[in-house]
GROMACS .gro file of C-alpha atoms in nm:
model
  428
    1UNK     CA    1  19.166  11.977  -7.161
    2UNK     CA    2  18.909  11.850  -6.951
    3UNK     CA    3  18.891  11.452  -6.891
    4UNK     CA    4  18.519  11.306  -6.803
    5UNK     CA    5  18.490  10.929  -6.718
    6UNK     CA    6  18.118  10.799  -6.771
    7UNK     CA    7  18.034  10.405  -6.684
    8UNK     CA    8  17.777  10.252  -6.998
    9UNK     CA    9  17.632   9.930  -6.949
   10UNK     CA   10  17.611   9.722  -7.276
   11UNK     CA   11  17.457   9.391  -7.337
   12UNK     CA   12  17.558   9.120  -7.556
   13UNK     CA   13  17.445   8.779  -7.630
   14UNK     CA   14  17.623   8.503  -7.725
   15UNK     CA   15  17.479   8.233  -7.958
   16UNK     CA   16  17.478   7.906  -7.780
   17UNK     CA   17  17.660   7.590  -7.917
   18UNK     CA   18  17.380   7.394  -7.970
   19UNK     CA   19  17.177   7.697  -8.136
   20UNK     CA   20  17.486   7.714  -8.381
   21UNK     CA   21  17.477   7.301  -8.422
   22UNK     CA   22  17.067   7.326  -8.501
   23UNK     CA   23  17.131   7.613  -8.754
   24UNK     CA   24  17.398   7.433  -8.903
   25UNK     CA   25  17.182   7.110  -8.987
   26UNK     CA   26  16.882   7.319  -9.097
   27UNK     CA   27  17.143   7.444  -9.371
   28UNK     CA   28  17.261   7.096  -9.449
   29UNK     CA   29  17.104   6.907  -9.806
   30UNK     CA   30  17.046   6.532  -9.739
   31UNK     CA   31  17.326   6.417  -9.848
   32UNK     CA   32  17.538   6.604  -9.607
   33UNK     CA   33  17.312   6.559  -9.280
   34UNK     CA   34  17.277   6.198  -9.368
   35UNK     CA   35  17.665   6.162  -9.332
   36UNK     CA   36  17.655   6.372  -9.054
   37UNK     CA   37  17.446   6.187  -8.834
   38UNK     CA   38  17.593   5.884  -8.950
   39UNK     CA   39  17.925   5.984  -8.829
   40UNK     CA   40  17.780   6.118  -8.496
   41UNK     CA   41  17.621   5.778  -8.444
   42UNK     CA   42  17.900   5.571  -8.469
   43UNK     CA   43  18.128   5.796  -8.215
   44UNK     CA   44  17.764   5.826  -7.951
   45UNK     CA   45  17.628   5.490  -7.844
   46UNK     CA   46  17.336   5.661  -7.740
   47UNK     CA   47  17.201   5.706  -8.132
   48UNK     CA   48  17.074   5.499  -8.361
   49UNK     CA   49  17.049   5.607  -8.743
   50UNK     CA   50  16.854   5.480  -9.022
   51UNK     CA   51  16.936   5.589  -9.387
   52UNK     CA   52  16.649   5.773  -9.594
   53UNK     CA   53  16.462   5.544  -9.761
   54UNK     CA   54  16.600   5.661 -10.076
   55UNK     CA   55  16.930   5.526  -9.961
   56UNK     CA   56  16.800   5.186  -9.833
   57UNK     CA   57  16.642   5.155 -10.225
   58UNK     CA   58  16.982   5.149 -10.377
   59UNK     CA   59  17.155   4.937 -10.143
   60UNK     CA   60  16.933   4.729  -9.863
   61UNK     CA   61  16.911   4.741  -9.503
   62UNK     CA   62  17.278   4.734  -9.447
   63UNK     CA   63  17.357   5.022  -9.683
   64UNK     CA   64  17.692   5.204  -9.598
   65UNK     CA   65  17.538   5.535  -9.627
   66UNK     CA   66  17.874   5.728  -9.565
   67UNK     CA   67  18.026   5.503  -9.841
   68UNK     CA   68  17.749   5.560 -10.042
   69UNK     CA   69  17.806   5.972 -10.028
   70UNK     CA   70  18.197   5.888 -10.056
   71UNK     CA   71  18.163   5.702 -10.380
   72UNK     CA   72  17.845   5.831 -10.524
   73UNK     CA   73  17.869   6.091 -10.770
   74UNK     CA   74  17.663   6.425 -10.755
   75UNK     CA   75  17.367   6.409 -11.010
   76UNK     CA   76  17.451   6.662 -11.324
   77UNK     CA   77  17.092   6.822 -11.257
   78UNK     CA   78  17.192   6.861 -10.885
   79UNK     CA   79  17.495   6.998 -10.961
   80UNK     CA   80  17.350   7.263 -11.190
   81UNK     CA   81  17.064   7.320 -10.992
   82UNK     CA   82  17.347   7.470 -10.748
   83UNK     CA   83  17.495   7.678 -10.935
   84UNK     CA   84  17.156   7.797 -11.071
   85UNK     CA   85  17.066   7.933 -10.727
   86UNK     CA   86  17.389   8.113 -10.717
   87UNK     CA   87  17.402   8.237 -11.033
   88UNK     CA   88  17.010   8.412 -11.088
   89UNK     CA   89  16.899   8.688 -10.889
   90UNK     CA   90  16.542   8.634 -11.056
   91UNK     CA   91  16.322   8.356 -11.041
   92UNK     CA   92  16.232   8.449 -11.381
   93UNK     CA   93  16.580   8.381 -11.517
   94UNK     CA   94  16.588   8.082 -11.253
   95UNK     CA   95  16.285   7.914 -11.437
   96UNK     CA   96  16.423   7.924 -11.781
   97UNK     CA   97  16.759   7.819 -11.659
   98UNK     CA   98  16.597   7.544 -11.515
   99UNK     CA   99  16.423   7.465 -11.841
  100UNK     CA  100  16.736   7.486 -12.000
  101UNK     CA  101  16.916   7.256 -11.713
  102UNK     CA  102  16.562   6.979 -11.766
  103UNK     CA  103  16.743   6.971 -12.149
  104UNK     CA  104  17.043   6.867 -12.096
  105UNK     CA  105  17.165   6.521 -12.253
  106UNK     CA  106  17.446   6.288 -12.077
  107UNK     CA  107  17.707   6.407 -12.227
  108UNK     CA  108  17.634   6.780 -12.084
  109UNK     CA  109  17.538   6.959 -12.433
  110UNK     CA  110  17.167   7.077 -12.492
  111UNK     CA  111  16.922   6.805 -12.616
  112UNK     CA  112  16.693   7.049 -12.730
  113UNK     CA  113  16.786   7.397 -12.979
  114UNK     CA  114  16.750   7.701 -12.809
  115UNK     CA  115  16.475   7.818 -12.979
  116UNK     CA  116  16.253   7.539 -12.853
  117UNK     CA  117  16.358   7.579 -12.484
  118UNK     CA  118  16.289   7.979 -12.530
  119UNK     CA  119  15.920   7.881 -12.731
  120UNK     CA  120  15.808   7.656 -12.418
  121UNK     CA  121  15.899   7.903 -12.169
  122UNK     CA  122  15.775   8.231 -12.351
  123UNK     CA  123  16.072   8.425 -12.372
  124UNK     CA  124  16.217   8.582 -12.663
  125UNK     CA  125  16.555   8.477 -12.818
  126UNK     CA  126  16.771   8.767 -12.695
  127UNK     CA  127  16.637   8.643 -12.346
  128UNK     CA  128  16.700   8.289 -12.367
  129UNK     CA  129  17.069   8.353 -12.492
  130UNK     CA  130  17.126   8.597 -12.227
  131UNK     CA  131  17.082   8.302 -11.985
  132UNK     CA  132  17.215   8.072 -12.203
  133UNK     CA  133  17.545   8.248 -12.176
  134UNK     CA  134  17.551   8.238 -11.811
  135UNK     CA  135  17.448   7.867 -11.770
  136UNK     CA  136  17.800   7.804 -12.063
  137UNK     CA  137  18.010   7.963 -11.770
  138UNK     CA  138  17.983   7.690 -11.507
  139UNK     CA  139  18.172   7.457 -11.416
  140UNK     CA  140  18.305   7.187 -11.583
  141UNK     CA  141  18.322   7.472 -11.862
  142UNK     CA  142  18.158   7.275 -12.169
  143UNK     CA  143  17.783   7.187 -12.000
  144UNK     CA  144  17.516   7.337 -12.183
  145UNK     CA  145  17.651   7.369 -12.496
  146UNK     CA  146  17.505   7.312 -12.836
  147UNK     CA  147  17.702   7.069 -13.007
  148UNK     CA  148  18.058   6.908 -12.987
  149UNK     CA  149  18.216   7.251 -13.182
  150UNK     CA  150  18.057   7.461 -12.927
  151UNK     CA  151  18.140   7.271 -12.639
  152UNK     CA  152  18.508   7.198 -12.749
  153UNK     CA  153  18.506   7.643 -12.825
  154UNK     CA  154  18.408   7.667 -12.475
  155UNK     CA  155  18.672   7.516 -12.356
  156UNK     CA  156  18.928   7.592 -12.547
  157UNK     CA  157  18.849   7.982 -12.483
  158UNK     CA  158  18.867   7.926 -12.109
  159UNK     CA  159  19.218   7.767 -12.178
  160UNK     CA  160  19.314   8.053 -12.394
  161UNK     CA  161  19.441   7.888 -12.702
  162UNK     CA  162  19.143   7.977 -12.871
  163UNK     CA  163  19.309   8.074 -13.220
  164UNK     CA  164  19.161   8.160 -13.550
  165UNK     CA  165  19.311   7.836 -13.639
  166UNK     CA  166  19.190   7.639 -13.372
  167UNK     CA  167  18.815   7.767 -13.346
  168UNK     CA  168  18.850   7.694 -13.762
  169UNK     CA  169  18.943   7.356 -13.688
  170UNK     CA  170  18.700   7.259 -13.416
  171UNK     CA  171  18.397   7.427 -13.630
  172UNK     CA  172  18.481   7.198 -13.922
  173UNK     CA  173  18.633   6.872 -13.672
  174UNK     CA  174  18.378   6.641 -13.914
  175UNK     CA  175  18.634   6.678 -14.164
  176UNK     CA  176  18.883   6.468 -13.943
  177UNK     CA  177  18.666   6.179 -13.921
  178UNK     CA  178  18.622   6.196 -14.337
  179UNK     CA  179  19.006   6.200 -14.317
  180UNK     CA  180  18.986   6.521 -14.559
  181UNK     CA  181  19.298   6.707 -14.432
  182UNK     CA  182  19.335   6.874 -14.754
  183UNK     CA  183  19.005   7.071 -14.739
  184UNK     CA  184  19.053   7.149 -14.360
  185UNK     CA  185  19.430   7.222 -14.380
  186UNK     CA  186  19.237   7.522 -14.689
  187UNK     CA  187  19.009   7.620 -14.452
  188UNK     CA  188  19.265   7.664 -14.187
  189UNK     CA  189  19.523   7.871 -14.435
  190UNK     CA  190  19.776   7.629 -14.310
  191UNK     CA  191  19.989   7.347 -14.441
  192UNK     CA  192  19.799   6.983 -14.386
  193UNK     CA  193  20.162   6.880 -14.210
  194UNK     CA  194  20.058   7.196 -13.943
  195UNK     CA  195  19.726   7.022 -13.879
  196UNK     CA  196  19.828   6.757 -13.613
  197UNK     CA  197  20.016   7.029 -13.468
  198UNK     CA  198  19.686   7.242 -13.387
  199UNK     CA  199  19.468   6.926 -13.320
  200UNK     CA  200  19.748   6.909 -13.037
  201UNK     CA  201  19.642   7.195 -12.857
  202UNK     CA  202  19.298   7.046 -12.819
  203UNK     CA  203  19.339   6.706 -12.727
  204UNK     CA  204  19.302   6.778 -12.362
  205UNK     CA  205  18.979   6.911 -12.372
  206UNK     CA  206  18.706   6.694 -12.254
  207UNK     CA  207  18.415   6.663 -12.546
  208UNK     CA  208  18.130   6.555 -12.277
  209UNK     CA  209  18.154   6.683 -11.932
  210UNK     CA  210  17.874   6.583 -11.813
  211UNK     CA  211  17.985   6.199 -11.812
  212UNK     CA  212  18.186   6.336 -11.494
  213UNK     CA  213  17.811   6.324 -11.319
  214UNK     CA  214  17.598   6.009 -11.201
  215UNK     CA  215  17.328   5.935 -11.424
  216UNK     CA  216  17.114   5.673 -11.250
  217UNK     CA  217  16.805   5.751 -11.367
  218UNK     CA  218  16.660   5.807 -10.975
  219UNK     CA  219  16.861   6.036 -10.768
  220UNK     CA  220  16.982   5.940 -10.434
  221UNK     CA  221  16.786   6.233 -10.271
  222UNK     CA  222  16.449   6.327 -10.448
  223UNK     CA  223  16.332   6.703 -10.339
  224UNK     CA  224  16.291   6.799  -9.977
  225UNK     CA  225  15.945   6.841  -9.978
  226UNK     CA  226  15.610   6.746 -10.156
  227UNK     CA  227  15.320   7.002 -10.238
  228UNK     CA  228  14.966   6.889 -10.402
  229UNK     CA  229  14.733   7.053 -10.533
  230UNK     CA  230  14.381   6.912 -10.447
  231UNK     CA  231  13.983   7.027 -10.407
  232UNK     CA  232  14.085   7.242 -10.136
  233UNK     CA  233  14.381   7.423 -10.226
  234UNK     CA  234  14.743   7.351 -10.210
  235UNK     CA  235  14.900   7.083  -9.934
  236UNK     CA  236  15.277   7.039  -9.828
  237UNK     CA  237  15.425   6.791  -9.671
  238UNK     CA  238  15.805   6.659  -9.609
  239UNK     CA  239  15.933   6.379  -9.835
  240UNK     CA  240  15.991   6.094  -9.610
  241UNK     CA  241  16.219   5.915  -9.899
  242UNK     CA  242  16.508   6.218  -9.789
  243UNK     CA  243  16.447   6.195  -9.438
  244UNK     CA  244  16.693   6.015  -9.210
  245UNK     CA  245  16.596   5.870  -8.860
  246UNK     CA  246  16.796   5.868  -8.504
  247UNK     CA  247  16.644   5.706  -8.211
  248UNK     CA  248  16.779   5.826  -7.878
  249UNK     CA  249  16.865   5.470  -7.659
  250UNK     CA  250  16.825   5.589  -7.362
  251UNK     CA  251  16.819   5.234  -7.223
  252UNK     CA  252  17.195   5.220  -7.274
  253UNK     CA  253  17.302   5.433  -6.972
  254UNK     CA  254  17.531   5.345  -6.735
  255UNK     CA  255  17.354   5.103  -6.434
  256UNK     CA  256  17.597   5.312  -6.183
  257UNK     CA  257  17.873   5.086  -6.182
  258UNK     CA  258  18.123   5.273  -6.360
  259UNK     CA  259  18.347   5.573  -6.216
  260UNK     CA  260  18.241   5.930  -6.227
  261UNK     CA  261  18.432   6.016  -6.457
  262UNK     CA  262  18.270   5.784  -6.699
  263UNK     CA  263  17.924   5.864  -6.579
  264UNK     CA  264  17.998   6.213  -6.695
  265UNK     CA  265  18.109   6.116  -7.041
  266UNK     CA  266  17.791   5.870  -7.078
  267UNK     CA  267  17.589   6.185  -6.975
  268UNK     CA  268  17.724   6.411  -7.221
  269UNK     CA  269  17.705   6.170  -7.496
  270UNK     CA  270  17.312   6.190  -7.359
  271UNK     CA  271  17.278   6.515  -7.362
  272UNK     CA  272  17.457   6.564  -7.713
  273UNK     CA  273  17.197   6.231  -7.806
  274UNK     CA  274  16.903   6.468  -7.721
  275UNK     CA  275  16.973   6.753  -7.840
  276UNK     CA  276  17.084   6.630  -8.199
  277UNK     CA  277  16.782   6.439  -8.204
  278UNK     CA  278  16.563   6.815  -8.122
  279UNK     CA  279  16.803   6.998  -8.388
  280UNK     CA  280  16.655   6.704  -8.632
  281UNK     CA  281  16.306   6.790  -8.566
  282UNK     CA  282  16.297   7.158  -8.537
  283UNK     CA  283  16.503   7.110  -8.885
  284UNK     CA  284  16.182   6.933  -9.036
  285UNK     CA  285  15.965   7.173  -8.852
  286UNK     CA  286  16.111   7.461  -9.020
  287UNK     CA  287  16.153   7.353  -9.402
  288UNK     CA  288  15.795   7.228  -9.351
  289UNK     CA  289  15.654   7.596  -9.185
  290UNK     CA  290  15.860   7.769  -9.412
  291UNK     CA  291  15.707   7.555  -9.782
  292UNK     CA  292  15.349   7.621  -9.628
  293UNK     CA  293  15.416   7.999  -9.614
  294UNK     CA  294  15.587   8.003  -9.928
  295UNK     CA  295  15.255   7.766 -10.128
  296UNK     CA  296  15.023   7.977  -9.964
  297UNK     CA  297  15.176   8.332 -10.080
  298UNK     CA  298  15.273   8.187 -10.414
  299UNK     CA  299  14.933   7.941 -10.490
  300UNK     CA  300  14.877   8.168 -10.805
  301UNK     CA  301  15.242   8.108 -10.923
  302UNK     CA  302  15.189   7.738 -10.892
  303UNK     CA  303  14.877   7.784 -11.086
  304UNK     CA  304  14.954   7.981 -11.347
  305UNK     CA  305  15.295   8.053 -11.388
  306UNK     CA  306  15.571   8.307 -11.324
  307UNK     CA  307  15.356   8.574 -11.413
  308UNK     CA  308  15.150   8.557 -11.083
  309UNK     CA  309  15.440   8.594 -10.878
  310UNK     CA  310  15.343   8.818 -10.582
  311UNK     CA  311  15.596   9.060 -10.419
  312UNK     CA  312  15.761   8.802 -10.138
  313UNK     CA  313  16.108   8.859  -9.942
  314UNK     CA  314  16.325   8.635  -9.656
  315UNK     CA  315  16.153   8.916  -9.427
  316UNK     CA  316  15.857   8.842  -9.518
  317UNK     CA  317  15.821   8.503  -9.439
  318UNK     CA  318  16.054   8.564  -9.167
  319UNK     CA  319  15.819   8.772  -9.019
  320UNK     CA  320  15.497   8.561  -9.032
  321UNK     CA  321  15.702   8.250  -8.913
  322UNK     CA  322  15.870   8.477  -8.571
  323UNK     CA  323  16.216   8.384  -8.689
  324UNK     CA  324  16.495   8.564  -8.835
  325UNK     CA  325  16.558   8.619  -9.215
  326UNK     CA  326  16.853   8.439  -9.178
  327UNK     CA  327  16.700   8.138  -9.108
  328UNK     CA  328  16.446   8.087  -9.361
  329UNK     CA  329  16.745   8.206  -9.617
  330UNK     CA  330  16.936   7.852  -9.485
  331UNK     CA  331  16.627   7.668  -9.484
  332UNK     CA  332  16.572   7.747  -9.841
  333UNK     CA  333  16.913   7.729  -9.973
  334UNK     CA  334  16.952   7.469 -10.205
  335UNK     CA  335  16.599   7.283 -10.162
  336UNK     CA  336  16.391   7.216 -10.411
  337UNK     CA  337  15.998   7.109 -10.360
  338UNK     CA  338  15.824   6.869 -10.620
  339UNK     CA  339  15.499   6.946 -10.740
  340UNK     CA  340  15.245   6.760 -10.984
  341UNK     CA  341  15.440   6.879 -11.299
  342UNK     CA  342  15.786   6.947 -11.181
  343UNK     CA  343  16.043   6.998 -10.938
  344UNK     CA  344  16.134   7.350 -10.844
  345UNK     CA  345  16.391   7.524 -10.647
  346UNK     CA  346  16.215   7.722 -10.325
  347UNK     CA  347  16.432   8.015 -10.397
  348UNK     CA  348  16.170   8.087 -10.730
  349UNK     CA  349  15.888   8.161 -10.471
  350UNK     CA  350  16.096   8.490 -10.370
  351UNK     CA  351  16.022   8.798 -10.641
  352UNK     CA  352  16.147   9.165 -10.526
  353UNK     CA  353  15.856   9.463 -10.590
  354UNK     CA  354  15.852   9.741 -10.797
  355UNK     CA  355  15.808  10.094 -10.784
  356UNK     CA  356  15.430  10.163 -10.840
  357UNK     CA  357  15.249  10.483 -10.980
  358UNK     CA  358  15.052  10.668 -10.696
  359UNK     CA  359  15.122  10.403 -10.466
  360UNK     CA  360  14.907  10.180 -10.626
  361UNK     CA  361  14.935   9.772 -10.494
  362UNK     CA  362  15.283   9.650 -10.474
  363UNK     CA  363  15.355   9.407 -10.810
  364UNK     CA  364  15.640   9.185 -10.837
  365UNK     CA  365  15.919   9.210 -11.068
  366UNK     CA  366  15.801   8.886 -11.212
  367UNK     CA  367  15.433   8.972 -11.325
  368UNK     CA  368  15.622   9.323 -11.476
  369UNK     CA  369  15.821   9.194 -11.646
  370UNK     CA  370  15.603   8.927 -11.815
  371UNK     CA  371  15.355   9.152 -11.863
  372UNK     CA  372  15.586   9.409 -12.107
  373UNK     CA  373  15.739   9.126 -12.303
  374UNK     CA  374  15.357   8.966 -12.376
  375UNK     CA  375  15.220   9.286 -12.444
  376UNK     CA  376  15.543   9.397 -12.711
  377UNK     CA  377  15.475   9.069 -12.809
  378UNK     CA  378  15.126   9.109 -12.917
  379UNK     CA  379  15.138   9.440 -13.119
  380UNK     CA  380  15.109   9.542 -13.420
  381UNK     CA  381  15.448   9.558 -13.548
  382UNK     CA  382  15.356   9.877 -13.763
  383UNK     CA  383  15.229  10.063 -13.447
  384UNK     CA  384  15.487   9.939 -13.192
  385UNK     CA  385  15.365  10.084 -12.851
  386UNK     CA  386  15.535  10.345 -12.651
  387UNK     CA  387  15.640  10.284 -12.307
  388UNK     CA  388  15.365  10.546 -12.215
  389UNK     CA  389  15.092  10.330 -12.381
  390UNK     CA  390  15.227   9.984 -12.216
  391UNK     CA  391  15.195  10.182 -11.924
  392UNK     CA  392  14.819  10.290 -11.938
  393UNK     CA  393  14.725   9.919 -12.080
  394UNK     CA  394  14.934   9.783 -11.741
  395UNK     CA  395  14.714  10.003 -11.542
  396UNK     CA  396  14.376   9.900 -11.709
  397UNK     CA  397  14.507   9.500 -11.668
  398UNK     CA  398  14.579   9.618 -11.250
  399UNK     CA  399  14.931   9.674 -11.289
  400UNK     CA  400  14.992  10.000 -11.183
  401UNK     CA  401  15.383  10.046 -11.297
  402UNK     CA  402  15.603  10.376 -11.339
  403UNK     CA  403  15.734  10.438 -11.713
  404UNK     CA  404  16.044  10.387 -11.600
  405UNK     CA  405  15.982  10.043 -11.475
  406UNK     CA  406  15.878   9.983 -11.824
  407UNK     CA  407  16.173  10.097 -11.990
  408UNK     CA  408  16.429   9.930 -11.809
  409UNK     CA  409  16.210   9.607 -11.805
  410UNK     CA  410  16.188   9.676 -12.171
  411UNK     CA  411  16.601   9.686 -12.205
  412UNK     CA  412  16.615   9.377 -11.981
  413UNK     CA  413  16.429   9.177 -12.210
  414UNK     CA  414  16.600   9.296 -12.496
  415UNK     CA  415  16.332   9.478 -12.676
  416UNK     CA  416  16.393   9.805 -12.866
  417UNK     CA  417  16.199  10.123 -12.846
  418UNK     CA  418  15.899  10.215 -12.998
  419UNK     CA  419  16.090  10.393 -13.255
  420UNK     CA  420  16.357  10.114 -13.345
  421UNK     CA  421  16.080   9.862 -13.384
  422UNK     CA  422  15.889  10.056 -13.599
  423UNK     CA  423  16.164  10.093 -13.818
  424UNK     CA  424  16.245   9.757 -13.791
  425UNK     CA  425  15.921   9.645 -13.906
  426UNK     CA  426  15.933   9.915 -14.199
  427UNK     CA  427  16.295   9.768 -14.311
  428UNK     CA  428  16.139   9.417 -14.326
   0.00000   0.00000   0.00000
């Protein structure tokens, strides 16, 4: 066996602390950097913070803006607006959640029947319940359901005591209220001495979950950012309400009197002053860059809907901005920009491509799939089109997409084949 010993030279580079401080507060919401810097003002007597001025609205000048985030509830919307962003892949399925989250009462149960929320946002039912299902599995379990039964089922299926009996009992709870034990006690196949019994199992559960939420009627933190549309396109702009203020005092130094060793804490404290104060404004700097990029890619979107999505990644933007993906992923996380009809999250800018035919002009998944479910939409039920057909109208309309695309967009949506909707429409 012959041993060789070779030298390599390898290079590494270590992320600084204060690089890892600045990315940290770009990923912080207001809330949280707003009890950050409170907290790092009152240990550094170098900084001075002011509250956003949505915080100085709901309490004055002397606001305790760490009590405030202590003892303020989350919003329900914000809270669902999290777990939307978590939860849907698609900005497709991230709008209509969102439609469904806009319809949501107090109480955390739908103010609006499903078949209104999937009419206004131009979906088909099988769509709208597919989403609808998801948005029933977050937490509290109980928010966006139906009615009292269906919120009540919800929860008593993720507490597994979800009976026969019980789901009979909760579907027909009126009956309770009418004191008509007899008739429920029938409909349960049960004795009316067993029906206290199974009302038992369900007095824990919590008919409105959303009364857990805050539901002042103006949110402590509005969105992040602003854009309008005017004569000349599409502006964006930061939303001073959610933006806190430090001011560096740099008057406060030591005049020399004290002992080195104090000097060098005052001078740290400085230091740590400054370069909070530059992590603030490189924050603004890149939610701001980072909306402009994503309004001017997306202008059509904003226009006209979802289906004018263009193909847009992290990279992308990443790329025309000089910074790394990672970065404009935490400066979108979680923020939400308001525009002249509604508040949306950034993360619905963002559509993946798909595969072309003869590498035609990269379309997003978005305009795709919008474009199958209106055409299917519009046929003529006793000539259903085949995927093959969808396909050549795509290309006529500037869509150049591969059957295959069609098909599975086709399944996604919850539309049949050609076939099964032509005997569909026979059978009717």
């Amino acid at each position: 066996m012959e041993l060789a010993q070779t030298l390599s030279q390898r290079q590494t580079m270590q992320m600084a602390g204060q690089m890892l401080h600045s990315l940290a507060i770009l990923g912080m919401s207001s809330q949280d950097l707003s009890e950050h810097l409170t907290e790092q003002a009152t240990s550094n007597p170098f900084l001075t913070y002011r509250a956003p001025p949505a915080f100085i609205a709901r309490g004055g000048e002397d606001f305790d803006a760490v009590a405030a985030v202590a003892a303020h509830k989350p919003s329900l919307m914000a809270h669902v607006v999290d777990q939307i962003e978590m939860a849907f892949a698609e900005s497709t399925d991230r709008l209509l959640a969102l439609r469904f989250a806009e319809a949501l009462e107090p109480s955390g149960w739908l103010g609006q029947t499903v078949e209104s929320i999937a009419l206004a946002a131009g979906v088909n039912m099988t769509r709208a319940e597919t989403v609808l299902a998801v948005l029933q599995g977050f937490e509290p379990t109980g928010l966006f359901a139906r009615d009292l039964s269906d919120c009540l089922i919800l929860q008593a299926r993720e507490a597994d005591i979800l009976t026969w009996e019980v789901e009979t009992l909760i579907r027909n709870i009126p009956l309770i209220a009418e004191n008509r034990l007899a008739d429920l006690a029938d409909l349960c196949d049960c004795d009316v001495t067993d029906i206290p019994d199974i009302l038992k199992q369900i007095r824990h559960l919590n008919p409105k979950p959303g009364l857990a939420f805050d539901h002042q009627p103006t949110p402590v933190f509005p969105p992040d950012l602003i854009a309008v549309r005017g004569a000349e396109g599409w502006t964006v702009e930061l939303n001073r309400a959610t933006s806190p203020t430090i001011t560096v005092r740099e008057d406060r130094f030591a005049d020399g009197t004290a002992d080195a060793k104090a000097r060098a804490e005052r001078r740290k404290a400085l230091a740590e002053a400054r370069a909070l104060a530059q992590a603030l404004e490189r924050r603004g700097d890149t939610l701001l860059r980072t909306a402009a990029v994503l309004v001017a890619r997306q202008s059509a979107f904003l226009d006209k809907g979802p289906a004018f999505l263009v193909p847009l990644t992290l990279e992308d933007v990443a790329s025309e901005l000089g910074l790394h993906a990672s970065t404009i992923s935490r400066a979108v996380s979680g923020r939400m920009i308001q525009t002249q009809t509604r508040a949306l999250p950034l993360r619905a800018f963002f559509s993946r491509a798909v595969s072309t035919q003869g590498g035609g002009e990269a379309v997003s998944r978005d305009s795709a799939l919008d474009f199958v479910q209106r055409t299917v939409g519009g046929e003529d039920p006793q000539n259903p089109l085949s995927d093959d057909a969808i396909v050549s109208l795509a290309e006529r309309a500037g869509l150049r997409i591969a059957r295959r695309t069609v098909a599975k967009y086709r399944s996604t949506l919850g539309l049949a084949s050609s076939y099964e909707r032509r005997r569909a429409a026979a059978a009717r």
